[in-house]
Amino acid sequence: MSVRSLKVLMLVPALAVAGCDRQAPSDSQPQSSAAPTESAAKGEFNGTLDIANRGKDMPDFTVTDPSGKSLKLHDLKGTPVLVNLWATWCGPCVLEMPMLDKLAADNAGKLRVLTVSQDIEGGAKVAPFYAEKKFAKLEPWLDTENNLGFFYETGMLPTTVLYDAQGKEVWRMIGAHDWSGPRTAAMLAETLEK
C-alpha cells in the first residue's frame, strides 16, 4: 500500500468525525439556504480558531483551475492571503462560500481569498458549482490530490488559513465560520492594517 493510500485511509475517519463524510454521495449533504445569523444560531458555525502554527511558512504547493491554469502559492507573497479548503460535498463548506465571496469583494486589493476544492473529481464538480453560484470574486482552484489537506493536518473541512503579506501563517479556522460576522473583521484587522 502506498504512503498516499495510507494517508487517505487515515483522513477518511477524521472527516467522518468532523461532519464532512468523504464517503457520502454528493447529494447526501444537507444544503442550507439559511442566512448566516440563522445558521450561527443553529450551531452550524462551530469553527475553532487555532494559532499553534503562527509564523509557519506558506506551503510551496501549486493549485490548478478547471482549465488547467496553475497558481503557485509562494507567488502570492506581498498581499495577505486567506486559503480556504472546501469541497462540494461538505455542507458547512458550501454554506461559507457566499460569505467568502463577499469578504473577497469587500477587501479587494487588501486580501486575496483563495478557495481550494478538495473534490477528487476536480473541475467536473467544481466548475458547475461555480457556474451556478455566480461568485463575483472567488476563483475555482483545485487540489485533487489533497496536498493542502495533508499539509494542514486538521482532518476537517472547511479549514481556512490566514497568511500575512510575508507568507507567514497568522491563524487557522478549523471548521465552519460566519465570515460575515463582526468577529471576522476583528480577526483580520491586524493583518490587513500592516
Tab-separated table of C-alpha atoms in Angstrom:
chain	number	residue	atom	x	y	z
A	1	MET	CA	0.000	0.000	0.000
A	2	SER	CA	1.392	3.434	-0.939
A	3	VAL	CA	2.021	6.252	1.531
A	4	ARG	CA	-0.717	8.308	-0.161
A	5	SER	CA	-3.218	5.446	0.257
A	6	LEU	CA	-2.331	5.218	3.938
A	7	LYS	CA	-2.807	8.988	4.346
A	8	VAL	CA	-6.229	8.814	2.678
A	9	LEU	CA	-7.241	5.914	4.938
A	10	MET	CA	-6.242	7.971	7.978
A	11	LEU	CA	-8.028	11.104	6.729
A	12	VAL	CA	-11.401	9.471	5.989
A	13	PRO	CA	-12.275	8.622	9.639
A	14	ALA	CA	-11.211	12.089	10.744
A	15	LEU	CA	-13.507	13.736	8.188
A	16	ALA	CA	-16.373	11.470	9.215
A	17	VAL	CA	-15.976	12.556	12.828
A	18	ALA	CA	-15.656	16.178	11.719
A	19	GLY	CA	-19.031	16.135	9.968
A	20	CYS	CA	-17.952	16.107	6.324
A	21	ASP	CA	-18.034	12.425	5.411
A	22	ARG	CA	-15.823	11.809	2.388
A	23	GLN	CA	-17.726	8.637	1.514
A	24	ALA	CA	-21.153	10.254	1.319
A	25	PRO	CA	-22.754	10.781	-2.105
A	26	SER	CA	-22.676	14.399	-3.238
A	27	ASP	CA	-26.415	14.858	-2.742
A	28	SER	CA	-26.466	13.442	0.786
A	29	GLN	CA	-25.061	16.553	2.464
A	30	PRO	CA	-27.791	18.925	3.604
A	31	GLN	CA	-27.825	22.164	1.658
A	32	SER	CA	-28.547	25.188	3.757
A	33	SER	CA	-30.296	28.267	2.476
A	34	ALA	CA	-30.452	29.871	5.903
A	35	ALA	CA	-28.956	33.302	6.433
A	36	PRO	CA	-25.595	33.345	8.251
A	37	THR	CA	-27.069	34.592	11.538
A	38	GLU	CA	-29.774	31.900	11.458
A	39	SER	CA	-27.143	29.260	10.756
A	40	ALA	CA	-24.944	30.505	13.583
A	41	ALA	CA	-27.904	30.251	15.947
A	42	LYS	CA	-28.354	26.618	14.881
A	43	GLY	CA	-24.697	25.897	15.718
A	44	GLU	CA	-23.597	25.321	12.106
A	45	PHE	CA	-20.702	27.756	12.574
A	46	ASN	CA	-18.667	25.923	15.153
A	47	GLY	CA	-15.137	26.600	13.908
A	48	THR	CA	-12.185	26.777	16.260
A	49	LEU	CA	-9.518	29.458	15.934
A	50	ASP	CA	-6.045	27.900	16.132
A	51	ILE	CA	-2.797	29.899	16.456
A	52	ALA	CA	-0.479	26.944	17.147
A	53	ASN	CA	1.172	27.301	13.707
A	54	ARG	CA	1.619	31.081	13.807
A	55	GLY	CA	4.719	32.084	11.847
A	56	LYS	CA	4.873	28.886	9.762
A	57	ASP	CA	5.680	29.456	6.079
A	58	MET	CA	3.011	29.163	3.403
A	59	PRO	CA	3.448	25.772	1.704
A	60	ASP	CA	5.171	25.605	-1.657
A	61	PHE	CA	2.265	23.931	-3.471
A	62	THR	CA	0.661	24.578	-6.821
A	63	VAL	CA	-3.097	24.514	-7.388
A	64	THR	CA	-4.894	24.467	-10.728
A	65	ASP	CA	-8.205	25.662	-12.060
A	66	PRO	CA	-10.612	23.571	-14.166
A	67	SER	CA	-8.991	24.834	-17.394
A	68	GLY	CA	-5.533	23.689	-16.249
A	69	LYS	CA	-4.144	27.123	-15.332
A	70	SER	CA	-1.793	26.812	-12.354
A	71	LEU	CA	-1.068	29.041	-9.382
A	72	LYS	CA	1.936	28.605	-7.106
A	73	LEU	CA	1.071	29.606	-3.537
A	74	HIS	CA	4.541	31.056	-2.914
A	75	ASP	CA	3.882	33.555	-5.735
A	76	LEU	CA	1.124	35.145	-3.628
A	77	LYS	CA	3.522	36.781	-1.166
A	78	GLY	CA	3.099	40.537	-0.963
A	79	THR	CA	-0.596	40.503	-0.072
A	80	PRO	CA	-2.336	38.748	2.825
A	81	VAL	CA	-3.983	35.506	1.656
A	82	LEU	CA	-6.895	33.599	3.151
A	83	VAL	CA	-6.703	29.964	1.948
A	84	ASN	CA	-9.991	28.090	2.326
A	85	LEU	CA	-10.103	24.311	1.844
A	86	TRP	CA	-13.592	23.131	0.945
A	87	ALA	CA	-15.492	20.539	-1.091
A	88	THR	CA	-18.821	20.464	-2.920
A	89	TRP	CA	-19.969	17.514	-0.764
A	90	CYS	CA	-19.329	19.404	2.511
A	91	GLY	CA	-22.484	21.228	3.662
A	92	PRO	CA	-20.707	23.678	6.027
A	93	CYS	CA	-18.174	24.454	3.276
A	94	VAL	CA	-20.912	25.300	0.785
A	95	LEU	CA	-22.626	27.468	3.402
A	96	GLU	CA	-19.447	29.553	3.787
A	97	MET	CA	-18.824	30.207	0.092
A	98	PRO	CA	-21.151	33.224	-0.449
A	99	MET	CA	-19.732	34.842	2.701
A	100	LEU	CA	-16.168	34.270	1.491
A	101	ASP	CA	-17.110	35.795	-1.874
A	102	LYS	CA	-18.430	38.908	-0.115
A	103	LEU	CA	-15.332	39.036	2.117
A	104	ALA	CA	-13.151	38.943	-1.011
A	105	ALA	CA	-15.198	41.717	-2.640
A	106	ASP	CA	-15.169	43.899	0.485
A	107	ASN	CA	-11.383	43.547	0.838
A	108	ALA	CA	-10.346	43.678	-2.826
A	109	GLY	CA	-6.734	44.804	-3.102
A	110	LYS	CA	-6.073	44.171	0.602
A	111	LEU	CA	-6.769	40.418	0.904
A	112	ARG	CA	-6.696	37.531	-1.565
A	113	VAL	CA	-9.327	34.894	-0.753
A	114	LEU	CA	-8.239	31.609	-2.285
A	115	THR	CA	-10.840	28.826	-2.193
A	116	VAL	CA	-9.250	25.453	-2.960
A	117	SER	CA	-11.534	22.497	-3.609
A	118	GLN	CA	-10.558	19.124	-2.186
A	119	ASP	CA	-13.004	17.314	-4.507
A	120	ILE	CA	-11.212	14.359	-6.079
A	121	GLU	CA	-13.460	14.779	-9.143
A	122	GLY	CA	-11.904	18.237	-9.604
A	123	GLY	CA	-13.345	20.508	-12.243
A	124	ALA	CA	-16.172	18.088	-13.090
A	125	LYS	CA	-17.814	19.019	-9.766
A	126	VAL	CA	-16.373	22.450	-9.064
A	127	ALA	CA	-16.886	24.217	-12.428
A	128	PRO	CA	-20.686	23.600	-12.480
A	129	PHE	CA	-20.919	24.666	-8.815
A	130	TYR	CA	-19.191	27.988	-9.573
A	131	ALA	CA	-21.289	28.492	-12.709
A	132	GLU	CA	-24.481	28.018	-10.702
A	133	LYS	CA	-23.453	30.293	-7.811
A	134	LYS	CA	-22.017	33.113	-9.987
A	135	PHE	CA	-19.428	34.237	-7.437
A	136	ALA	CA	-18.113	37.756	-8.038
A	137	LYS	CA	-14.571	37.318	-6.672
A	138	LEU	CA	-13.897	33.647	-5.902
A	139	GLU	CA	-11.961	31.537	-8.393
A	140	PRO	CA	-12.350	27.730	-8.703
A	141	TRP	CA	-8.937	26.417	-7.606
A	142	LEU	CA	-8.439	22.658	-7.279
A	143	ASP	CA	-6.245	20.372	-5.165
A	144	THR	CA	-7.473	16.932	-6.243
A	145	GLU	CA	-4.515	15.201	-4.548
A	146	ASN	CA	-5.464	16.872	-1.218
A	147	ASN	CA	-1.878	18.041	-0.699
A	148	LEU	CA	-3.013	21.084	1.275
A	149	GLY	CA	-5.343	18.991	3.429
A	150	PHE	CA	-2.474	16.671	4.319
A	151	PHE	CA	-0.162	19.653	4.912
A	152	TYR	CA	-2.576	21.351	7.336
A	153	GLU	CA	-3.356	18.058	9.139
A	154	THR	CA	-6.638	19.285	10.624
A	155	GLY	CA	-8.749	16.374	9.374
A	156	MET	CA	-11.665	18.752	8.874
A	157	LEU	CA	-13.328	20.706	6.131
A	158	PRO	CA	-13.671	23.557	5.913
A	159	THR	CA	-10.229	24.634	7.062
A	160	THR	CA	-9.233	28.236	6.436
A	161	VAL	CA	-5.736	29.644	6.972
A	162	LEU	CA	-4.715	33.308	7.026
A	163	TYR	CA	-1.222	34.250	5.816
A	164	ASP	CA	0.281	37.711	6.178
A	165	ALA	CA	1.938	39.558	3.304
A	166	GLN	CA	5.258	37.812	4.066
A	167	GLY	CA	3.637	34.387	3.622
A	168	LYS	CA	3.635	33.553	7.348
A	169	GLU	CA	0.641	31.868	8.962
A	170	VAL	CA	-1.332	34.123	11.307
A	171	TRP	CA	-4.122	31.715	12.329
A	172	ARG	CA	-6.333	28.965	11.034
A	173	MET	CA	-10.054	28.407	11.440
A	174	ILE	CA	-10.808	24.710	11.744
A	175	GLY	CA	-14.455	24.138	10.892
A	176	ALA	CA	-17.176	26.449	9.651
A	177	HIS	CA	-17.160	30.153	10.495
A	178	ASP	CA	-19.557	33.047	9.895
A	179	TRP	CA	-17.310	35.142	7.622
A	180	SER	CA	-19.942	37.904	7.544
A	181	GLY	CA	-19.935	38.427	11.310
A	182	PRO	CA	-18.149	41.071	13.402
A	183	ARG	CA	-15.626	38.531	14.734
A	184	THR	CA	-14.146	38.196	11.236
A	185	ALA	CA	-13.267	41.889	10.991
A	186	ALA	CA	-11.518	41.694	14.355
A	187	MET	CA	-9.622	38.541	13.334
A	188	LEU	CA	-8.375	40.172	10.119
A	189	ALA	CA	-7.703	43.696	11.405
A	190	GLU	CA	-4.064	43.388	12.477
A	191	THR	CA	-3.011	41.562	9.294
A	192	LEU	CA	-4.834	43.907	6.923
A	193	GLU	CA	-3.535	47.078	8.645
A	194	LYS	CA	0.130	46.222	8.034
